[in-house]
Amino acid sequence: MSITLGVLSDSYRRQLRRLQDQPVIDVVVEKVAAVARATDIGPIGIDFGVGALPSTDKTYLAELKTKFADLNMVPTVIIGTLGLHADQDFAGPPIEASIRNLEVANYLGSPLGLFYFNYGGRVKREGRIRIAVEQIGRLAEAARQFDMTVTTENYDFFTSDDFLLIFEQVGADNVGLHNDTGNWLILDEDPLTATRKMVDWTHHAHVRDYRIVDGVCSSVPIGMGDVDFPSVLAELKKVADRRDRFVMAMEMDMDVGDAAAEDEAVLECARYMKKWLDAQG
């Protein structure tokens, strides 16, 4: 078993969007380092997007890579968001940027390139699946030169059955899912059932809990919401047993609260996950 606990940068999104001059990555590194110190997690994963970096020149990236090593951090890099749109003026630039960002992710030591989707209007489900297959295929082919795997996340449109169809149609062995444990609830899927269904395709996880209130999935610290975390984590452990590296990055997505509340919520998640991991022996 090779499990690394980590933190997704967007867990601090409320305070990050209020930043003035400080680069996003600098704040995230400080926050994640504080979590590691407070909970004795090490190494600790750090998930972030290329867009969080103030520069992608090699001098800066080399300095950042050294900082990660010094802080015992394991980076996983988000390379972009693909546009599932019929108009290539909208669909073309995002896939091209994501392909370029593979080099950045690889240089920083991330074996995965994480990506997401934006949805254009007038495209039916079968159209979105077709465009997703085409774009993921391009991304996967580009990732081969770096020996990388590209993964997308379940969110608010594609179901687990959709992902199975998409990945099978892409037909590449370096394509898969980073499983967001809470997001299955958005489409009324059971997180445990979906996690089991996607085991063969899962390479990474964003561990997140939701409490559903008045039709809204409200982010709460792990173990305090509607996700059956003991059972879901047991399934993710089976994934880890099959992977050389498996990061479970904790995620919060608060609708209210100040910086202190955000920080404490992430710490609560980290305490829960550290206790769980220690119990695995």
PDB file of C-alpha atoms in Angstrom:
ATOM      1  CA  MET A   1       0.000   0.000   0.000  1.00  0.00           C
ATOM      2  CA  SER A   2       1.329   3.419  -0.960  1.00  0.00           C
ATOM      3  CA  ILE A   3      -1.007   6.160   0.260  1.00  0.00           C
ATOM      4  CA  THR A   4       0.004   9.797   0.524  1.00  0.00           C
ATOM      5  CA  LEU A   5      -2.378  12.214   2.209  1.00  0.00           C
ATOM      6  CA  GLY A   6      -2.562  15.646   0.648  1.00  0.00           C
ATOM      7  CA  VAL A   7      -4.474  18.898   0.290  1.00  0.00           C
ATOM      8  CA  LEU A   8      -6.106  20.403  -2.808  1.00  0.00           C
ATOM      9  CA  SER A   9      -5.269  24.092  -3.194  1.00  0.00           C
ATOM     10  CA  ASP A  10      -8.908  24.976  -3.854  1.00  0.00           C
ATOM     11  CA  SER A  11      -9.688  24.050  -0.248  1.00  0.00           C
ATOM     12  CA  TYR A  12      -8.613  27.632   0.456  1.00  0.00           C
ATOM     13  CA  ARG A  13     -10.556  29.160  -2.429  1.00  0.00           C
ATOM     14  CA  ARG A  14     -12.402  31.790  -0.364  1.00  0.00           C
ATOM     15  CA  GLN A  15      -9.169  33.395   0.800  1.00  0.00           C
ATOM     16  CA  LEU A  16      -7.247  32.721  -2.409  1.00  0.00           C
ATOM     17  CA  ARG A  17      -9.650  34.756  -4.514  1.00  0.00           C
ATOM     18  CA  ARG A  18      -9.025  37.744  -2.246  1.00  0.00           C
ATOM     19  CA  LEU A  19      -5.262  37.758  -2.748  1.00  0.00           C
ATOM     20  CA  GLN A  20      -3.649  40.943  -3.983  1.00  0.00           C
ATOM     21  CA  ASP A  21       0.023  40.583  -4.890  1.00  0.00           C
ATOM     22  CA  GLN A  22       1.147  37.255  -3.426  1.00  0.00           C
ATOM     23  CA  PRO A  23       1.269  34.326  -5.881  1.00  0.00           C
ATOM     24  CA  VAL A  24      -1.383  31.684  -5.198  1.00  0.00           C
ATOM     25  CA  ILE A  25       1.155  28.869  -5.024  1.00  0.00           C
ATOM     26  CA  ASP A  26       3.118  30.642  -2.271  1.00  0.00           C
ATOM     27  CA  VAL A  27       0.040  30.858  -0.051  1.00  0.00           C
ATOM     28  CA  VAL A  28      -0.933  27.255  -0.760  1.00  0.00           C
ATOM     29  CA  VAL A  29       2.551  25.974   0.076  1.00  0.00           C
ATOM     30  CA  GLU A  30       2.428  27.861   3.388  1.00  0.00           C
ATOM     31  CA  LYS A  31      -1.009  26.449   4.191  1.00  0.00           C
ATOM     32  CA  VAL A  32      -0.126  22.859   3.308  1.00  0.00           C
ATOM     33  CA  ALA A  33       3.145  23.041   5.232  1.00  0.00           C
ATOM     34  CA  ALA A  34       1.180  24.216   8.275  1.00  0.00           C
ATOM     35  CA  VAL A  35      -1.190  21.251   7.950  1.00  0.00           C
ATOM     36  CA  ALA A  36       1.775  18.880   7.756  1.00  0.00           C
ATOM     37  CA  ARG A  37       3.328  20.355  10.902  1.00  0.00           C
ATOM     38  CA  ALA A  38       0.067  20.331  12.857  1.00  0.00           C
ATOM     39  CA  THR A  39      -0.814  16.733  12.033  1.00  0.00           C
ATOM     40  CA  ASP A  40       2.586  15.109  11.509  1.00  0.00           C
ATOM     41  CA  ILE A  41       1.664  14.097   7.960  1.00  0.00           C
ATOM     42  CA  GLY A  42       4.701  13.497   5.803  1.00  0.00           C
ATOM     43  CA  PRO A  43       5.242  13.319   2.988  1.00  0.00           C
ATOM     44  CA  ILE A  44       2.199  15.438   2.192  1.00  0.00           C
ATOM     45  CA  GLY A  45       0.577  15.841  -1.204  1.00  0.00           C
ATOM     46  CA  ILE A  46      -0.124  19.245  -2.708  1.00  0.00           C
ATOM     47  CA  ASP A  47      -2.590  19.528  -5.617  1.00  0.00           C
ATOM     48  CA  PHE A  48      -2.589  22.770  -7.605  1.00  0.00           C
ATOM     49  CA  GLY A  49      -3.083  24.125 -11.106  1.00  0.00           C
ATOM     50  CA  VAL A  50      -0.513  25.555 -13.486  1.00  0.00           C
ATOM     51  CA  GLY A  51      -2.577  28.733 -13.298  1.00  0.00           C
ATOM     52  CA  ALA A  52      -1.506  29.128  -9.665  1.00  0.00           C
ATOM     53  CA  LEU A  53       2.105  29.662 -10.741  1.00  0.00           C
ATOM     54  CA  PRO A  54       3.461  33.173 -11.388  1.00  0.00           C
ATOM     55  CA  SER A  55       5.796  31.794 -14.064  1.00  0.00           C
ATOM     56  CA  THR A  56       6.537  28.607 -15.968  1.00  0.00           C
ATOM     57  CA  ASP A  57      10.119  29.377 -16.906  1.00  0.00           C
ATOM     58  CA  LYS A  58      12.602  26.671 -15.959  1.00  0.00           C
ATOM     59  CA  THR A  59      14.486  28.789 -13.426  1.00  0.00           C
ATOM     60  CA  TYR A  60      11.335  29.415 -11.408  1.00  0.00           C
ATOM     61  CA  LEU A  61      10.126  25.819 -11.760  1.00  0.00           C
ATOM     62  CA  ALA A  62      13.489  24.503 -10.572  1.00  0.00           C
ATOM     63  CA  GLU A  63      13.256  26.682  -7.456  1.00  0.00           C
ATOM     64  CA  LEU A  64       9.702  25.496  -6.797  1.00  0.00           C
ATOM     65  CA  LYS A  65      10.683  21.867  -7.268  1.00  0.00           C
ATOM     66  CA  THR A  66      13.486  22.300  -4.734  1.00  0.00           C
ATOM     67  CA  LYS A  67      11.041  23.892  -2.288  1.00  0.00           C
ATOM     68  CA  PHE A  68       8.701  20.907  -2.612  1.00  0.00           C
ATOM     69  CA  ALA A  69      11.581  18.535  -1.907  1.00  0.00           C
ATOM     70  CA  ASP A  70      12.735  20.558   1.106  1.00  0.00           C
ATOM     71  CA  LEU A  71       9.199  20.551   2.548  1.00  0.00           C
ATOM     72  CA  ASN A  72       8.628  16.842   1.778  1.00  0.00           C
ATOM     73  CA  MET A  73       5.709  17.698  -0.522  1.00  0.00           C
ATOM     74  CA  VAL A  74       4.399  15.500  -3.326  1.00  0.00           C
ATOM     75  CA  PRO A  75       2.980  17.629  -6.173  1.00  0.00           C
ATOM     76  CA  THR A  76       0.051  16.655  -8.361  1.00  0.00           C
ATOM     77  CA  VAL A  77      -0.606  19.206 -11.086  1.00  0.00           C
ATOM     78  CA  ILE A  78      -3.873  20.326 -12.688  1.00  0.00           C
ATOM     79  CA  ILE A  79      -3.072  21.014 -16.339  1.00  0.00           C
ATOM     80  CA  GLY A  80      -6.301  22.686 -17.434  1.00  0.00           C
ATOM     81  CA  THR A  81      -9.991  22.602 -18.277  1.00  0.00           C
ATOM     82  CA  LEU A  82     -11.179  21.237 -21.619  1.00  0.00           C
ATOM     83  CA  GLY A  83     -14.044  22.939 -23.448  1.00  0.00           C
ATOM     84  CA  LEU A  84     -16.722  20.521 -24.661  1.00  0.00           C
ATOM     85  CA  HIS A  85     -17.976  22.952 -27.279  1.00  0.00           C
ATOM     86  CA  ALA A  86     -18.858  22.577 -30.961  1.00  0.00           C
ATOM     87  CA  ASP A  87     -17.089  25.855 -31.817  1.00  0.00           C
ATOM     88  CA  GLN A  88     -13.325  25.324 -32.120  1.00  0.00           C
ATOM     89  CA  ASP A  89     -12.720  28.946 -31.156  1.00  0.00           C
ATOM     90  CA  PHE A  90     -13.840  27.830 -27.693  1.00  0.00           C
ATOM     91  CA  ALA A  91     -12.754  24.185 -27.731  1.00  0.00           C
ATOM     92  CA  GLY A  92      -9.330  24.566 -29.347  1.00  0.00           C
ATOM     93  CA  PRO A  93      -7.329  26.871 -27.036  1.00  0.00           C
ATOM     94  CA  PRO A  94      -8.071  24.952 -23.787  1.00  0.00           C
ATOM     95  CA  ILE A  95      -6.897  21.582 -25.130  1.00  0.00           C
ATOM     96  CA  GLU A  96      -3.799  23.190 -26.627  1.00  0.00           C
ATOM     97  CA  ALA A  97      -2.981  24.899 -23.315  1.00  0.00           C
ATOM     98  CA  SER A  98      -3.517  21.657 -21.408  1.00  0.00           C
ATOM     99  CA  ILE A  99      -1.142  19.828 -23.742  1.00  0.00           C
ATOM    100  CA  ARG A 100       1.503  22.522 -23.196  1.00  0.00           C
ATOM    101  CA  ASN A 101       1.042  22.300 -19.442  1.00  0.00           C
ATOM    102  CA  LEU A 102       1.916  18.606 -19.428  1.00  0.00           C
ATOM    103  CA  GLU A 103       5.574  19.610 -19.665  1.00  0.00           C
ATOM    104  CA  VAL A 104       5.251  21.785 -16.551  1.00  0.00           C
ATOM    105  CA  ALA A 105       3.561  19.003 -14.600  1.00  0.00           C
ATOM    106  CA  ASN A 106       6.190  16.504 -15.651  1.00  0.00           C
ATOM    107  CA  TYR A 107       9.063  18.834 -14.754  1.00  0.00           C
ATOM    108  CA  LEU A 108       7.644  19.338 -11.258  1.00  0.00           C
ATOM    109  CA  GLY A 109       7.455  15.584 -10.745  1.00  0.00           C
ATOM    110  CA  SER A 110       3.745  14.939 -11.189  1.00  0.00           C
ATOM    111  CA  PRO A 111       3.060  11.588 -12.897  1.00  0.00           C
ATOM    112  CA  LEU A 112      -0.552  12.700 -13.407  1.00  0.00           C
ATOM    113  CA  GLY A 113      -2.042  15.564 -15.373  1.00  0.00           C
ATOM    114  CA  LEU A 114      -5.419  16.429 -13.851  1.00  0.00           C
ATOM    115  CA  PHE A 115      -8.042  18.150 -16.001  1.00  0.00           C
ATOM    116  CA  TYR A 116     -11.664  19.254 -15.894  1.00  0.00           C
ATOM    117  CA  PHE A 117     -14.466  20.145 -18.319  1.00  0.00           C
ATOM    118  CA  ASN A 118     -16.403  23.247 -19.295  1.00  0.00           C
ATOM    119  CA  TYR A 119     -19.625  22.636 -21.205  1.00  0.00           C
ATOM    120  CA  GLY A 120     -20.692  24.632 -24.246  1.00  0.00           C
ATOM    121  CA  GLY A 121     -24.317  25.274 -25.062  1.00  0.00           C
ATOM    122  CA  ARG A 122     -26.390  23.366 -27.629  1.00  0.00           C
ATOM    123  CA  VAL A 123     -24.402  20.134 -27.143  1.00  0.00           C
ATOM    124  CA  LYS A 124     -26.430  17.088 -26.111  1.00  0.00           C
ATOM    125  CA  ARG A 125     -25.097  14.309 -23.898  1.00  0.00           C
ATOM    126  CA  GLU A 126     -23.959  12.160 -26.820  1.00  0.00           C
ATOM    127  CA  GLY A 127     -22.189  15.192 -28.278  1.00  0.00           C
ATOM    128  CA  ARG A 128     -20.395  15.910 -25.032  1.00  0.00           C
ATOM    129  CA  ILE A 129     -19.305  12.301 -24.769  1.00  0.00           C
ATOM    130  CA  ARG A 130     -18.040  12.320 -28.370  1.00  0.00           C
ATOM    131  CA  ILE A 131     -16.111  15.572 -27.913  1.00  0.00           C
ATOM    132  CA  ALA A 132     -14.713  14.366 -24.580  1.00  0.00           C
ATOM    133  CA  VAL A 133     -13.460  11.159 -26.211  1.00  0.00           C
ATOM    134  CA  GLU A 134     -11.761  13.154 -28.977  1.00  0.00           C
ATOM    135  CA  GLN A 135     -10.111  15.636 -26.629  1.00  0.00           C
ATOM    136  CA  ILE A 136      -9.031  13.118 -23.989  1.00  0.00           C
ATOM    137  CA  GLY A 137      -7.546  11.012 -26.762  1.00  0.00           C
ATOM    138  CA  ARG A 138      -5.423  13.961 -27.905  1.00  0.00           C
ATOM    139  CA  LEU A 139      -4.360  14.717 -24.351  1.00  0.00           C
ATOM    140  CA  ALA A 140      -3.470  11.095 -23.614  1.00  0.00           C
ATOM    141  CA  GLU A 141      -1.375  10.815 -26.762  1.00  0.00           C
ATOM    142  CA  ALA A 142       0.533  13.985 -25.868  1.00  0.00           C
ATOM    143  CA  ALA A 143       1.085  12.693 -22.325  1.00  0.00           C
ATOM    144  CA  ARG A 144       2.846   9.561 -23.564  1.00  0.00           C
ATOM    145  CA  GLN A 145       6.060  11.445 -24.300  1.00  0.00           C
ATOM    146  CA  PHE A 146       6.288  12.182 -20.566  1.00  0.00           C
ATOM    147  CA  ASP A 147       5.067   8.733 -19.462  1.00  0.00           C
ATOM    148  CA  MET A 148       2.153  10.479 -17.753  1.00  0.00           C
ATOM    149  CA  THR A 149      -1.457   9.526 -17.078  1.00  0.00           C
ATOM    150  CA  VAL A 150      -4.225  12.096 -17.531  1.00  0.00           C
ATOM    151  CA  THR A 151      -7.252  12.028 -15.251  1.00  0.00           C
ATOM    152  CA  THR A 152     -10.505  13.921 -15.018  1.00  0.00           C
ATOM    153  CA  GLU A 153     -12.906  14.386 -12.120  1.00  0.00           C
ATOM    154  CA  ASN A 154     -16.538  13.518 -11.587  1.00  0.00           C
ATOM    155  CA  TYR A 155     -18.533  16.677 -11.031  1.00  0.00           C
ATOM    156  CA  ASP A 156     -21.990  17.797 -12.105  1.00  0.00           C
ATOM    157  CA  PHE A 157     -22.650  16.297 -15.537  1.00  0.00           C
ATOM    158  CA  PHE A 158     -21.000  12.988 -16.462  1.00  0.00           C
ATOM    159  CA  THR A 159     -22.127   9.973 -14.440  1.00  0.00           C
ATOM    160  CA  SER A 160     -20.001   6.963 -13.557  1.00  0.00           C
ATOM    161  CA  ASP A 161     -21.554   5.102 -16.501  1.00  0.00           C
ATOM    162  CA  ASP A 162     -20.653   8.019 -18.777  1.00  0.00           C
ATOM    163  CA  PHE A 163     -17.040   7.876 -17.595  1.00  0.00           C
ATOM    164  CA  LEU A 164     -16.847   4.137 -18.192  1.00  0.00           C
ATOM    165  CA  LEU A 165     -18.108   4.673 -21.740  1.00  0.00           C
ATOM    166  CA  ILE A 166     -15.734   7.593 -22.365  1.00  0.00           C
ATOM    167  CA  PHE A 167     -12.622   5.845 -21.064  1.00  0.00           C
ATOM    168  CA  GLU A 168     -13.401   2.650 -22.956  1.00  0.00           C
ATOM    169  CA  GLN A 169     -13.952   4.592 -26.186  1.00  0.00           C
ATOM    170  CA  VAL A 170     -10.696   6.517 -25.727  1.00  0.00           C
ATOM    171  CA  GLY A 171      -8.978   3.148 -25.503  1.00  0.00           C
ATOM    172  CA  ALA A 172      -5.768   4.425 -23.896  1.00  0.00           C
ATOM    173  CA  ASP A 173      -4.021   2.927 -20.889  1.00  0.00           C
ATOM    174  CA  ASN A 174      -2.936   6.325 -19.545  1.00  0.00           C
ATOM    175  CA  VAL A 175      -6.428   7.746 -18.997  1.00  0.00           C
ATOM    176  CA  GLY A 176      -8.578   7.643 -15.903  1.00  0.00           C
ATOM    177  CA  LEU A 177     -10.344   9.337 -13.024  1.00  0.00           C
ATOM    178  CA  HIS A 178      -9.407  11.295  -9.955  1.00  0.00           C
ATOM    179  CA  ASN A 179     -12.341  10.339  -7.781  1.00  0.00           C
ATOM    180  CA  ASP A 180     -14.046  13.179  -5.913  1.00  0.00           C
ATOM    181  CA  THR A 181     -15.779  11.238  -3.170  1.00  0.00           C
ATOM    182  CA  GLY A 182     -18.422  13.868  -2.480  1.00  0.00           C
ATOM    183  CA  ASN A 183     -19.294  14.967  -5.989  1.00  0.00           C
ATOM    184  CA  TRP A 184     -21.159  11.744  -6.788  1.00  0.00           C
ATOM    185  CA  LEU A 185     -23.937  13.090  -4.566  1.00  0.00           C
ATOM    186  CA  ILE A 186     -24.529  16.017  -6.932  1.00  0.00           C
ATOM    187  CA  LEU A 187     -25.936  13.623  -9.543  1.00  0.00           C
ATOM    188  CA  ASP A 188     -27.658  11.422  -6.944  1.00  0.00           C
ATOM    189  CA  GLU A 189     -25.112   8.637  -7.258  1.00  0.00           C
ATOM    190  CA  ASP A 190     -24.067   6.686  -4.197  1.00  0.00           C
ATOM    191  CA  PRO A 191     -20.374   7.472  -3.550  1.00  0.00           C
ATOM    192  CA  LEU A 192     -19.584   3.937  -2.423  1.00  0.00           C
ATOM    193  CA  THR A 193     -21.240   2.284  -5.426  1.00  0.00           C
ATOM    194  CA  ALA A 194     -19.616   4.723  -7.853  1.00  0.00           C
ATOM    195  CA  THR A 195     -16.200   4.333  -6.219  1.00  0.00           C
ATOM    196  CA  ARG A 196     -16.427   0.554  -6.568  1.00  0.00           C
ATOM    197  CA  LYS A 197     -17.520   0.895 -10.174  1.00  0.00           C
ATOM    198  CA  MET A 198     -14.571   3.150 -11.041  1.00  0.00           C
ATOM    199  CA  VAL A 199     -11.831   1.237  -9.180  1.00  0.00           C
ATOM    200  CA  ASP A 200     -10.029   0.083 -12.328  1.00  0.00           C
ATOM    201  CA  TRP A 201      -9.868   3.647 -13.669  1.00  0.00           C
ATOM    202  CA  THR A 202      -8.994   5.519 -10.470  1.00  0.00           C
ATOM    203  CA  HIS A 203      -5.489   6.985 -10.097  1.00  0.00           C
ATOM    204  CA  HIS A 204      -5.986   9.742  -7.514  1.00  0.00           C
ATOM    205  CA  ALA A 205      -8.661  10.985  -5.120  1.00  0.00           C
ATOM    206  CA  HIS A 206     -10.059  14.231  -3.813  1.00  0.00           C
ATOM    207  CA  VAL A 207     -11.559  13.174  -0.507  1.00  0.00           C
ATOM    208  CA  ARG A 208     -14.425  15.474   0.330  1.00  0.00           C
ATOM    209  CA  ASP A 209     -17.626  15.249   2.350  1.00  0.00           C
ATOM    210  CA  TYR A 210     -20.956  16.975   1.739  1.00  0.00           C
ATOM    211  CA  ARG A 211     -24.088  17.502   3.753  1.00  0.00           C
ATOM    212  CA  ILE A 212     -27.101  18.002   1.502  1.00  0.00           C
ATOM    213  CA  VAL A 213     -29.221  20.925   2.690  1.00  0.00           C
ATOM    214  CA  ASP A 214     -32.171  22.272   0.664  1.00  0.00           C
ATOM    215  CA  GLY A 215     -30.825  20.778  -2.554  1.00  0.00           C
ATOM    216  CA  VAL A 216     -27.293  22.112  -2.064  1.00  0.00           C
ATOM    217  CA  CYS A 217     -24.242  19.947  -1.424  1.00  0.00           C
ATOM    218  CA  SER A 218     -22.587  21.915   1.369  1.00  0.00           C
ATOM    219  CA  SER A 219     -18.940  21.127   2.057  1.00  0.00           C
ATOM    220  CA  VAL A 220     -18.234  19.894   5.597  1.00  0.00           C
ATOM    221  CA  PRO A 221     -15.145  18.346   7.205  1.00  0.00           C
ATOM    222  CA  ILE A 222     -14.625  14.689   6.405  1.00  0.00           C
ATOM    223  CA  GLY A 223     -16.817  12.403   8.489  1.00  0.00           C
ATOM    224  CA  MET A 224     -19.464  15.039   9.233  1.00  0.00           C
ATOM    225  CA  GLY A 225     -21.583  14.699   6.098  1.00  0.00           C
ATOM    226  CA  ASP A 226     -23.548  12.252   3.985  1.00  0.00           C
ATOM    227  CA  VAL A 227     -20.639  10.278   2.492  1.00  0.00           C
ATOM    228  CA  ASP A 228     -20.061   6.862   4.097  1.00  0.00           C
ATOM    229  CA  PHE A 229     -16.374   7.571   4.560  1.00  0.00           C
ATOM    230  CA  PRO A 230     -15.253   4.379   6.328  1.00  0.00           C
ATOM    231  CA  SER A 231     -16.613   2.286   3.454  1.00  0.00           C
ATOM    232  CA  VAL A 232     -15.420   4.629   0.695  1.00  0.00           C
ATOM    233  CA  LEU A 233     -11.912   4.805   2.167  1.00  0.00           C
ATOM    234  CA  ALA A 234     -11.802   1.015   2.353  1.00  0.00           C
ATOM    235  CA  GLU A 235     -12.483   0.916  -1.390  1.00  0.00           C
ATOM    236  CA  LEU A 236      -9.873   3.584  -2.114  1.00  0.00           C
ATOM    237  CA  LYS A 237      -7.351   1.576  -0.097  1.00  0.00           C
ATOM    238  CA  LYS A 238      -7.888  -1.250  -2.596  1.00  0.00           C
ATOM    239  CA  VAL A 239      -6.976   1.188  -5.362  1.00  0.00           C
ATOM    240  CA  ALA A 240      -3.834   2.218  -3.482  1.00  0.00           C
ATOM    241  CA  ASP A 241      -2.799  -1.413  -3.181  1.00  0.00           C
ATOM    242  CA  ARG A 242      -2.639  -1.519  -6.996  1.00  0.00           C
ATOM    243  CA  ARG A 243      -0.812   1.777  -7.578  1.00  0.00           C
ATOM    244  CA  ASP A 244       2.831   2.723  -7.126  1.00  0.00           C
ATOM    245  CA  ARG A 245       1.644   6.093  -5.857  1.00  0.00           C
ATOM    246  CA  PHE A 246      -1.828   7.033  -4.683  1.00  0.00           C
ATOM    247  CA  VAL A 247      -2.602  10.463  -3.261  1.00  0.00           C
ATOM    248  CA  MET A 248      -5.760  11.207  -1.307  1.00  0.00           C
ATOM    249  CA  ALA A 249      -5.962  14.996  -1.388  1.00  0.00           C
ATOM    250  CA  MET A 250      -8.397  16.500   1.085  1.00  0.00           C
ATOM    251  CA  GLU A 251     -10.785  19.137  -0.215  1.00  0.00           C
ATOM    252  CA  MET A 252     -13.067  21.716   1.347  1.00  0.00           C
ATOM    253  CA  ASP A 253     -15.386  24.036  -0.618  1.00  0.00           C
ATOM    254  CA  MET A 254     -17.015  26.367   1.873  1.00  0.00           C
ATOM    255  CA  ASP A 255     -19.822  28.751   0.908  1.00  0.00           C
ATOM    256  CA  VAL A 256     -19.336  30.917   4.004  1.00  0.00           C
ATOM    257  CA  GLY A 257     -16.583  31.581   6.511  1.00  0.00           C
ATOM    258  CA  ASP A 258     -13.364  33.506   6.880  1.00  0.00           C
ATOM    259  CA  ALA A 259      -9.763  32.375   6.430  1.00  0.00           C
ATOM    260  CA  ALA A 260      -9.554  30.967   9.957  1.00  0.00           C
ATOM    261  CA  ALA A 261     -12.685  28.865   9.401  1.00  0.00           C
ATOM    262  CA  GLU A 262     -11.306  27.527   6.122  1.00  0.00           C
ATOM    263  CA  ASP A 263      -7.972  26.681   7.729  1.00  0.00           C
ATOM    264  CA  GLU A 264      -9.616  24.884  10.640  1.00  0.00           C
ATOM    265  CA  ALA A 265     -11.928  22.884   8.360  1.00  0.00           C
ATOM    266  CA  VAL A 266      -8.951  21.589   6.376  1.00  0.00           C
ATOM    267  CA  LEU A 267      -7.187  20.716   9.634  1.00  0.00           C
ATOM    268  CA  GLU A 268     -10.241  18.754  10.776  1.00  0.00           C
ATOM    269  CA  CYS A 269     -10.104  16.793   7.524  1.00  0.00           C
ATOM    270  CA  ALA A 270      -6.392  16.163   8.007  1.00  0.00           C
ATOM    271  CA  ARG A 271      -6.864  14.900  11.562  1.00  0.00           C
ATOM    272  CA  TYR A 272      -9.567  12.492  10.388  1.00  0.00           C
ATOM    273  CA  MET A 273      -7.481  11.184   7.501  1.00  0.00           C
ATOM    274  CA  LYS A 274      -4.283  10.875   9.569  1.00  0.00           C
ATOM    275  CA  LYS A 275      -6.126   8.852  12.210  1.00  0.00           C
ATOM    276  CA  TRP A 276      -7.581   6.620   9.494  1.00  0.00           C
ATOM    277  CA  LEU A 277      -4.219   6.104   7.785  1.00  0.00           C
ATOM    278  CA  ASP A 278      -2.449   5.316  11.064  1.00  0.00           C
ATOM    279  CA  ALA A 279      -5.075   2.644  11.743  1.00  0.00           C
ATOM    280  CA  GLN A 280      -4.206   0.877   8.481  1.00  0.00           C
ATOM    281  CA  GLY A 281      -0.873  -0.247   9.955  1.00  0.00           C
TER     282      GLY A 281
END
